[in-house]
CSV table of C-alpha atoms in Angstrom, one decimal:
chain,number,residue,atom,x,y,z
A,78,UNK,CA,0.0,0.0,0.0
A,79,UNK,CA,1.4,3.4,-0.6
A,80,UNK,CA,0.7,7.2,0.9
A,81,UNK,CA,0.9,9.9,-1.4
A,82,UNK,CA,1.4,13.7,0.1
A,83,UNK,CA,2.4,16.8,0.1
A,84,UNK,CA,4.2,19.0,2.3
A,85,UNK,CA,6.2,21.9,2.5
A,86,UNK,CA,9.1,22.4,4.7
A,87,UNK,CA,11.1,25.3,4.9
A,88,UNK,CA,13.3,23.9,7.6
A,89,UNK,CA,15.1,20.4,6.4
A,90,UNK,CA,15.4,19.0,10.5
A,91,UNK,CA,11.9,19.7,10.8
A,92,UNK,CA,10.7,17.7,7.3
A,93,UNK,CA,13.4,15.2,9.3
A,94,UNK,CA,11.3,14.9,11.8
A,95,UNK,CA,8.3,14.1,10.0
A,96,UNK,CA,9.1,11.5,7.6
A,97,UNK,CA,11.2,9.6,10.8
A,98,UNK,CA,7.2,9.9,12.7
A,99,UNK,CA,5.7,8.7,9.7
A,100,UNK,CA,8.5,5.7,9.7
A,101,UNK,CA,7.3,5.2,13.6
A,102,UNK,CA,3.2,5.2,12.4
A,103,UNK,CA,4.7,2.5,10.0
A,104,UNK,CA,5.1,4.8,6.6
A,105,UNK,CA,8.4,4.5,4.9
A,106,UNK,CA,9.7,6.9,2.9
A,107,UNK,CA,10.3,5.8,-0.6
A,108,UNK,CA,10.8,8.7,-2.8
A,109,UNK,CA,10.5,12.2,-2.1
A,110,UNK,CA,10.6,15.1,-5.1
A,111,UNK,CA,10.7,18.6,-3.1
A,112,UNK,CA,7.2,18.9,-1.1
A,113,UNK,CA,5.9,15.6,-2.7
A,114,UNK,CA,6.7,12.3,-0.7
A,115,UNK,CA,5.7,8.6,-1.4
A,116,UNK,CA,5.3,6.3,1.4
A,117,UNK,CA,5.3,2.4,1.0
A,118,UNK,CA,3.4,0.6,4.0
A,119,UNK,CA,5.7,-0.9,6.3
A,120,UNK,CA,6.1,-2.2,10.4
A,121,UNK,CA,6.4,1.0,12.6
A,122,UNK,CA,9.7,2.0,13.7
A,123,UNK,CA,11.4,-0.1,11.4
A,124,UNK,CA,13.5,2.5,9.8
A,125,UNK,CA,15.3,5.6,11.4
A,126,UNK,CA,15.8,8.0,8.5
A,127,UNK,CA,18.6,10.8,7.5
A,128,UNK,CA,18.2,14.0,5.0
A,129,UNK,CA,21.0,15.6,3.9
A,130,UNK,CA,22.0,18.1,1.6
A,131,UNK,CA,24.5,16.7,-1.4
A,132,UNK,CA,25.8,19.5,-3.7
A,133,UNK,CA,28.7,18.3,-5.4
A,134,UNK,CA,28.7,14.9,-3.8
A,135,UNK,CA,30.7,12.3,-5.5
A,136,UNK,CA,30.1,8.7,-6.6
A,137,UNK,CA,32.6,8.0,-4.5
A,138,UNK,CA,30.6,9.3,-1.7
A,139,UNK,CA,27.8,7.5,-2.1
A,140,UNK,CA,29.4,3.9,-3.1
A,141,UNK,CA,30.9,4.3,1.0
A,142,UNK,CA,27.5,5.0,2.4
A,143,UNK,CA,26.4,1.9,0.6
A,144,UNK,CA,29.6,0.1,1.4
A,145,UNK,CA,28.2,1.6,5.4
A,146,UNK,CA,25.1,-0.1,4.5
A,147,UNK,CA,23.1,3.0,4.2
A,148,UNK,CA,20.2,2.7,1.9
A,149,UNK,CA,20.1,5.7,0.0
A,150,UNK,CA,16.0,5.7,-0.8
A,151,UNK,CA,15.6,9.4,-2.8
A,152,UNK,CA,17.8,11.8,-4.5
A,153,UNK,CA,16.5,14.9,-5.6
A,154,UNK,CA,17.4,18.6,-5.8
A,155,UNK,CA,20.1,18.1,-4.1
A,156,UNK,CA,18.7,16.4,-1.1
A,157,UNK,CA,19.2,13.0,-0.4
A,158,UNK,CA,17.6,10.6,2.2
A,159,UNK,CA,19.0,7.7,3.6
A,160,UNK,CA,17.5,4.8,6.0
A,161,UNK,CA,19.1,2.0,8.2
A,162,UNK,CA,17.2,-0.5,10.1
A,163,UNK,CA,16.5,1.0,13.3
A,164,UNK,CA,17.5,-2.4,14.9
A,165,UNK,CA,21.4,-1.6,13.9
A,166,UNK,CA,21.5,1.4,17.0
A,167,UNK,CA,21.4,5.1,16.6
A,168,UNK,CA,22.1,6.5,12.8
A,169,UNK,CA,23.7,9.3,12.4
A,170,UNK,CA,25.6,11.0,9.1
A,171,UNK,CA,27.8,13.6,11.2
A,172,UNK,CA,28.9,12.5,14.8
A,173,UNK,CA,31.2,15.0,15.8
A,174,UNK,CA,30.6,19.2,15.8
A,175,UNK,CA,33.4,20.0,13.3
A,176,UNK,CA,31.9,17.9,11.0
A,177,UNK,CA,28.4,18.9,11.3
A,178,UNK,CA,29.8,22.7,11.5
A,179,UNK,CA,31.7,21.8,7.9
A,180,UNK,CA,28.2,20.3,6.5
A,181,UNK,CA,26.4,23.5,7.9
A,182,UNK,CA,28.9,26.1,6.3
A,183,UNK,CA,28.9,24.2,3.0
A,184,UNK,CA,25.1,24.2,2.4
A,185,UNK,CA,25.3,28.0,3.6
A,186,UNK,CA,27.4,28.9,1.0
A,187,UNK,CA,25.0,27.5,-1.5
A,188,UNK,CA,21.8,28.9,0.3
A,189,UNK,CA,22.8,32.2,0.3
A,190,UNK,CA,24.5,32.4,-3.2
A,191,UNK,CA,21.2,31.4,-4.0
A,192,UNK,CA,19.1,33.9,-2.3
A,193,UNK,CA,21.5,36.8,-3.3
A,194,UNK,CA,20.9,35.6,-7.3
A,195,UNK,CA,17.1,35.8,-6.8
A,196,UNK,CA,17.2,39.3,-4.3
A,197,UNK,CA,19.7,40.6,-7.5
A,198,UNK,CA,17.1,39.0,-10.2
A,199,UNK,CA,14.1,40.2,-8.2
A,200,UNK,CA,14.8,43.3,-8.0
A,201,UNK,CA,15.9,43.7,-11.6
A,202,UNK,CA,12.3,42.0,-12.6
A,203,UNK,CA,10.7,44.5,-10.1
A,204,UNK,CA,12.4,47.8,-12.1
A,205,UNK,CA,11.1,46.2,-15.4
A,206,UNK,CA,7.9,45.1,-14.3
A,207,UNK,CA,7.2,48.6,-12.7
A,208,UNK,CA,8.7,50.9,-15.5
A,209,UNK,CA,6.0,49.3,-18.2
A,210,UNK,CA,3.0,48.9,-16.7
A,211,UNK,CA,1.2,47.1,-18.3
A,212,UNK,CA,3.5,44.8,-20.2
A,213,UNK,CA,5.5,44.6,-17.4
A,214,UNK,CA,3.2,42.5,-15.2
A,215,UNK,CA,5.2,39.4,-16.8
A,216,UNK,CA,8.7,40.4,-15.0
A,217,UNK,CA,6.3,41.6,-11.7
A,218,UNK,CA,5.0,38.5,-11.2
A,219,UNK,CA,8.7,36.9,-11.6
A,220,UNK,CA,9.8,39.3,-10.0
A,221,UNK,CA,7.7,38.8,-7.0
A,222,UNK,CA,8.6,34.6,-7.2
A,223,UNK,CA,12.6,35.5,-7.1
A,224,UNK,CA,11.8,37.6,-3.7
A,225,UNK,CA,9.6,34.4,-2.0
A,226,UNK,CA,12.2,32.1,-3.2
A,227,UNK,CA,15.1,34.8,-1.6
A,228,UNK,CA,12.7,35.0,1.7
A,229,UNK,CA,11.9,31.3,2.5
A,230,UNK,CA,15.7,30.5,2.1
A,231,UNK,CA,16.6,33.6,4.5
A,232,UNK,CA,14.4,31.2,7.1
A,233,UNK,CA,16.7,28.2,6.5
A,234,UNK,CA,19.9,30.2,6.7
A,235,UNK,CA,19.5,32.0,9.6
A,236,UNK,CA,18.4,28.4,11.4
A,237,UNK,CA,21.7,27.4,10.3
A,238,UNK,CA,23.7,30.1,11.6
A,239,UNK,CA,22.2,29.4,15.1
A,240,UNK,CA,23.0,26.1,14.9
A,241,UNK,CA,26.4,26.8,14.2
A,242,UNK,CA,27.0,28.8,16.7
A,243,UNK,CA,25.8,26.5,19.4
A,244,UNK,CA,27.9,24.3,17.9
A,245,UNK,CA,30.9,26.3,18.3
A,246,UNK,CA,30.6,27.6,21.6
A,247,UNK,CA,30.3,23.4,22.2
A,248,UNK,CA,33.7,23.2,20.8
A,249,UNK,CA,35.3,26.0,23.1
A,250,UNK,CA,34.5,23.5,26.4
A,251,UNK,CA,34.1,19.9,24.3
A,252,UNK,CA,36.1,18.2,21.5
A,253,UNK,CA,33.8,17.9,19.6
B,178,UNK,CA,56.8,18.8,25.8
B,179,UNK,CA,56.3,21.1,23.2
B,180,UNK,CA,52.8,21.3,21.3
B,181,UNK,CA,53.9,20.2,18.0
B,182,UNK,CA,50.4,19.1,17.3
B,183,UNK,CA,46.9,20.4,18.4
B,184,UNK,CA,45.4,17.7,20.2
B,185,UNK,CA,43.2,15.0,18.1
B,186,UNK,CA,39.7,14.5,17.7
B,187,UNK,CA,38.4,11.4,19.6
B,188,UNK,CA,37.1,10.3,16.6
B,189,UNK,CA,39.8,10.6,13.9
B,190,UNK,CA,42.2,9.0,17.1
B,191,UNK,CA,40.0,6.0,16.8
B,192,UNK,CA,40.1,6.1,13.2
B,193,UNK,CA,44.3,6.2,12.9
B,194,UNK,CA,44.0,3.4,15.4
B,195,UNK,CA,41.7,1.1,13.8
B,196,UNK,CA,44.0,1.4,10.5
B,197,UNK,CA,47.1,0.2,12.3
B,198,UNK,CA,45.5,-2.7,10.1
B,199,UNK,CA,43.7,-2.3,6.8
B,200,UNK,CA,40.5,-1.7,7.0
B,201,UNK,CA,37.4,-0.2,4.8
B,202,UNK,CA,35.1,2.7,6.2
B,203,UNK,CA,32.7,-0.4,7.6
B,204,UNK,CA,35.6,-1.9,9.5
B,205,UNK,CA,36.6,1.2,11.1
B,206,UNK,CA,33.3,1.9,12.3
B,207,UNK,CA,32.9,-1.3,13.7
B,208,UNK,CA,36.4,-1.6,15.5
B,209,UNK,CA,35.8,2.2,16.9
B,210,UNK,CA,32.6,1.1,18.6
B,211,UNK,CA,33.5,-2.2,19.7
B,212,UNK,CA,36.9,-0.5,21.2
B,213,UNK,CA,35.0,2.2,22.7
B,214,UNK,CA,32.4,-0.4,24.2
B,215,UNK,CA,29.4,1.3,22.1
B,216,UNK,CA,30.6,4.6,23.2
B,217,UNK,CA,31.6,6.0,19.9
B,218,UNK,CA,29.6,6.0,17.2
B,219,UNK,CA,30.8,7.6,14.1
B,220,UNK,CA,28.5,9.0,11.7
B,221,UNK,CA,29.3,7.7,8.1
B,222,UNK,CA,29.8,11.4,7.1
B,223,UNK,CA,32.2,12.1,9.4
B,224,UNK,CA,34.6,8.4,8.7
B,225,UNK,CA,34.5,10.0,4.7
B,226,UNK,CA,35.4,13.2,5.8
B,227,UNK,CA,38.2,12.2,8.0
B,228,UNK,CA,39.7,10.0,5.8
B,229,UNK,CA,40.3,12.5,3.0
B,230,UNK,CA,41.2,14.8,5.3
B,231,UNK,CA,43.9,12.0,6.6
B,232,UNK,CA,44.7,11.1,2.9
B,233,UNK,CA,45.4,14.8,2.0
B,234,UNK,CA,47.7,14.8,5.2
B,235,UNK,CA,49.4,11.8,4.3
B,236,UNK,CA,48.6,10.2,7.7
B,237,UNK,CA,47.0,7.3,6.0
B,238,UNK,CA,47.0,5.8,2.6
B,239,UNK,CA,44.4,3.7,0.3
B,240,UNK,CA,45.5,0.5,-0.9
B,241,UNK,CA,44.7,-0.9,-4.3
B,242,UNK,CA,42.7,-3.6,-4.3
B,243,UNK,CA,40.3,-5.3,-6.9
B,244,UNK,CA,37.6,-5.4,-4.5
B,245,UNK,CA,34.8,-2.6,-4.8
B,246,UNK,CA,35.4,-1.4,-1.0
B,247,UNK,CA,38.5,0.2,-0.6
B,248,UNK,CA,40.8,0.1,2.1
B,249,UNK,CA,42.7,2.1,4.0
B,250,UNK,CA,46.3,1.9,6.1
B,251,UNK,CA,48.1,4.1,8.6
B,252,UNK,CA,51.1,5.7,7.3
B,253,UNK,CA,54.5,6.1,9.2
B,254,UNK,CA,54.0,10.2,9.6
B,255,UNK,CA,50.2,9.0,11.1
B,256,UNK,CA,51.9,6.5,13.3
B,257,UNK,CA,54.4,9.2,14.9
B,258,UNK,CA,51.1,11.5,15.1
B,259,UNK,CA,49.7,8.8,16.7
B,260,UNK,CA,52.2,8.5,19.5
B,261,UNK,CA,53.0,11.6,20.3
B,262,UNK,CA,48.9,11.8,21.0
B,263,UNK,CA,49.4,9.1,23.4
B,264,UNK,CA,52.3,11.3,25.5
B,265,UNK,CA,49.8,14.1,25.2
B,266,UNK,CA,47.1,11.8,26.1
B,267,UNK,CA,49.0,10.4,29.4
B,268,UNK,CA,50.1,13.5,30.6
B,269,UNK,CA,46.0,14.6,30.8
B,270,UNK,CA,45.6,11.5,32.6
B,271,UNK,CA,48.7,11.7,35.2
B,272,UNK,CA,48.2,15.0,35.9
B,273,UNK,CA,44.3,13.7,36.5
B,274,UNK,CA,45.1,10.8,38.9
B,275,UNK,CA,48.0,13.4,40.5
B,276,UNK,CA,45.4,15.6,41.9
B,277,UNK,CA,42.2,14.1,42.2
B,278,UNK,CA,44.3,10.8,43.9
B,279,UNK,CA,42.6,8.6,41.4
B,280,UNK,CA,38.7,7.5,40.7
B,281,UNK,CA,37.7,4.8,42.6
């Protein structure tokens, strides 16, 4: 049997959260393409599952999580989810705070390149748009999608600054 | 003793430990949590970013085998590293026993 949704998450821990509760109600994630997820039927708590972000990840990469025996189970957009039997122990894909800090700071880099190209592109639509009234409307209305796009990632990044920082002050007392 | 190197993660310790044989990323994981009596637990993330991190360094090497799962090998600059952890690592604890007169 399988569960079709959709759902939007702006923060990736929090979608996290809810595809490892649907796992415990017994709904395992089998493919998820940003905001639309497929669930396959399954025993609760079977499966503890991992997202994780996986710009310019190798082949390489991903031949040692299988080699790990991680089942990668979707790949989209660059986000990638992974499952192990929850039997095996705790799962997780960074176990130390330099690490996670390195994951953090690299998908930051992306996230706000990102957000600056459609704040830059928005507000070039926006000029356009408003300069030609009426056939304009075309490069207002894109120009309003680059500045949702450049707001909901702001969300995202400024989550992950915090988290960063927490992890860092960890570092100044732990090793991590 | 001078600080010729910062001190080590307790993870990528464990990890230039566990290649004092050739092992794969699987291996490592395994011997690190057995060693560590479940304690450690290294995230598969975290093994793959160590070890090119210890490859660029030269502290450890890959060896070429047919196989699909590669395996890796301490080097002799990871070995000294190694050991001069273990001074570091005994001084902590010394200096620990010294003054709290051992944990009983």
């Amino acid at each position: 049997m399988k569960k079709r949704m959709y759902r939007f998450f702006i923060d990736y821990e929090k979608e996290e959260r809810w595809v490892n509760d649907m796992a415990d109600r017994g709904w395992n994630l089998k493919k998820t393409v940003v905001g639309y997820f497929v669930f396959e039927k399954g025993t609760p708590g079977q499966y503890i599952y991992r997202n994780e972000f996986i710009n310019r990840k190798s082949k390489d990469y991903f031949e040692f999580l299988d080699e790990m025996n991680i089942e990668c189970v979707s790949k989209f957009g660059g986000w990638a989810y992974y499952r192990k039997p929850k039997s095996e122990g705790p799962f997780e894909i960074f176990s130390d705070a330099s690490s996670k800090i390195n994951y953090i700071k690299s998908m930051n880099r992306i996230f706000i390149f990102v957000l600056l190209l459609n704040l830059i592109i928005g507000i070039y639509n926006l000029s356009l748009g408003l300069r030609e009234f009426v056939v304009g409307s075309m490069n207002t209305s894109v120009g309003c999608m680059n500045l949702i796009v450049a707001l909901l990632l702001f969300i995202p990044i400024v989550k992950n600054e915090n988290r960063k920082k927490g992890l860092k002050q960890d570092l100044h007392i732990f090793e991590g | 003793m001078t600080q010729e190197h910062p001190p080590l993660t307790e993870g990528v310790y464990y990890i230039l430990l566990a290649l004092y044989e050739a092992r794969h990323g699987y291996g490592i994981m395994q011997l690190v949590e057995e060693m560590s009596n479940g304690r450690v637990r290294l995230g598969a993330g975290t093994i793959y970013g160590a070890i090119k991190t210890l490859l660029e360094r030269g502290w450890i090497e890959a060896l070429d085998g047919d196989g699909r799962k590669k395996e890796y090998i301490i080097t002799e600059t990871g070995k000294t590293v190694v050991e001069y952890e273990i001074l570091r690592l005994r001084e902590l604890f010394d200096n620990g026993i010294r003054i709290t007169r051992g944990v009983e």
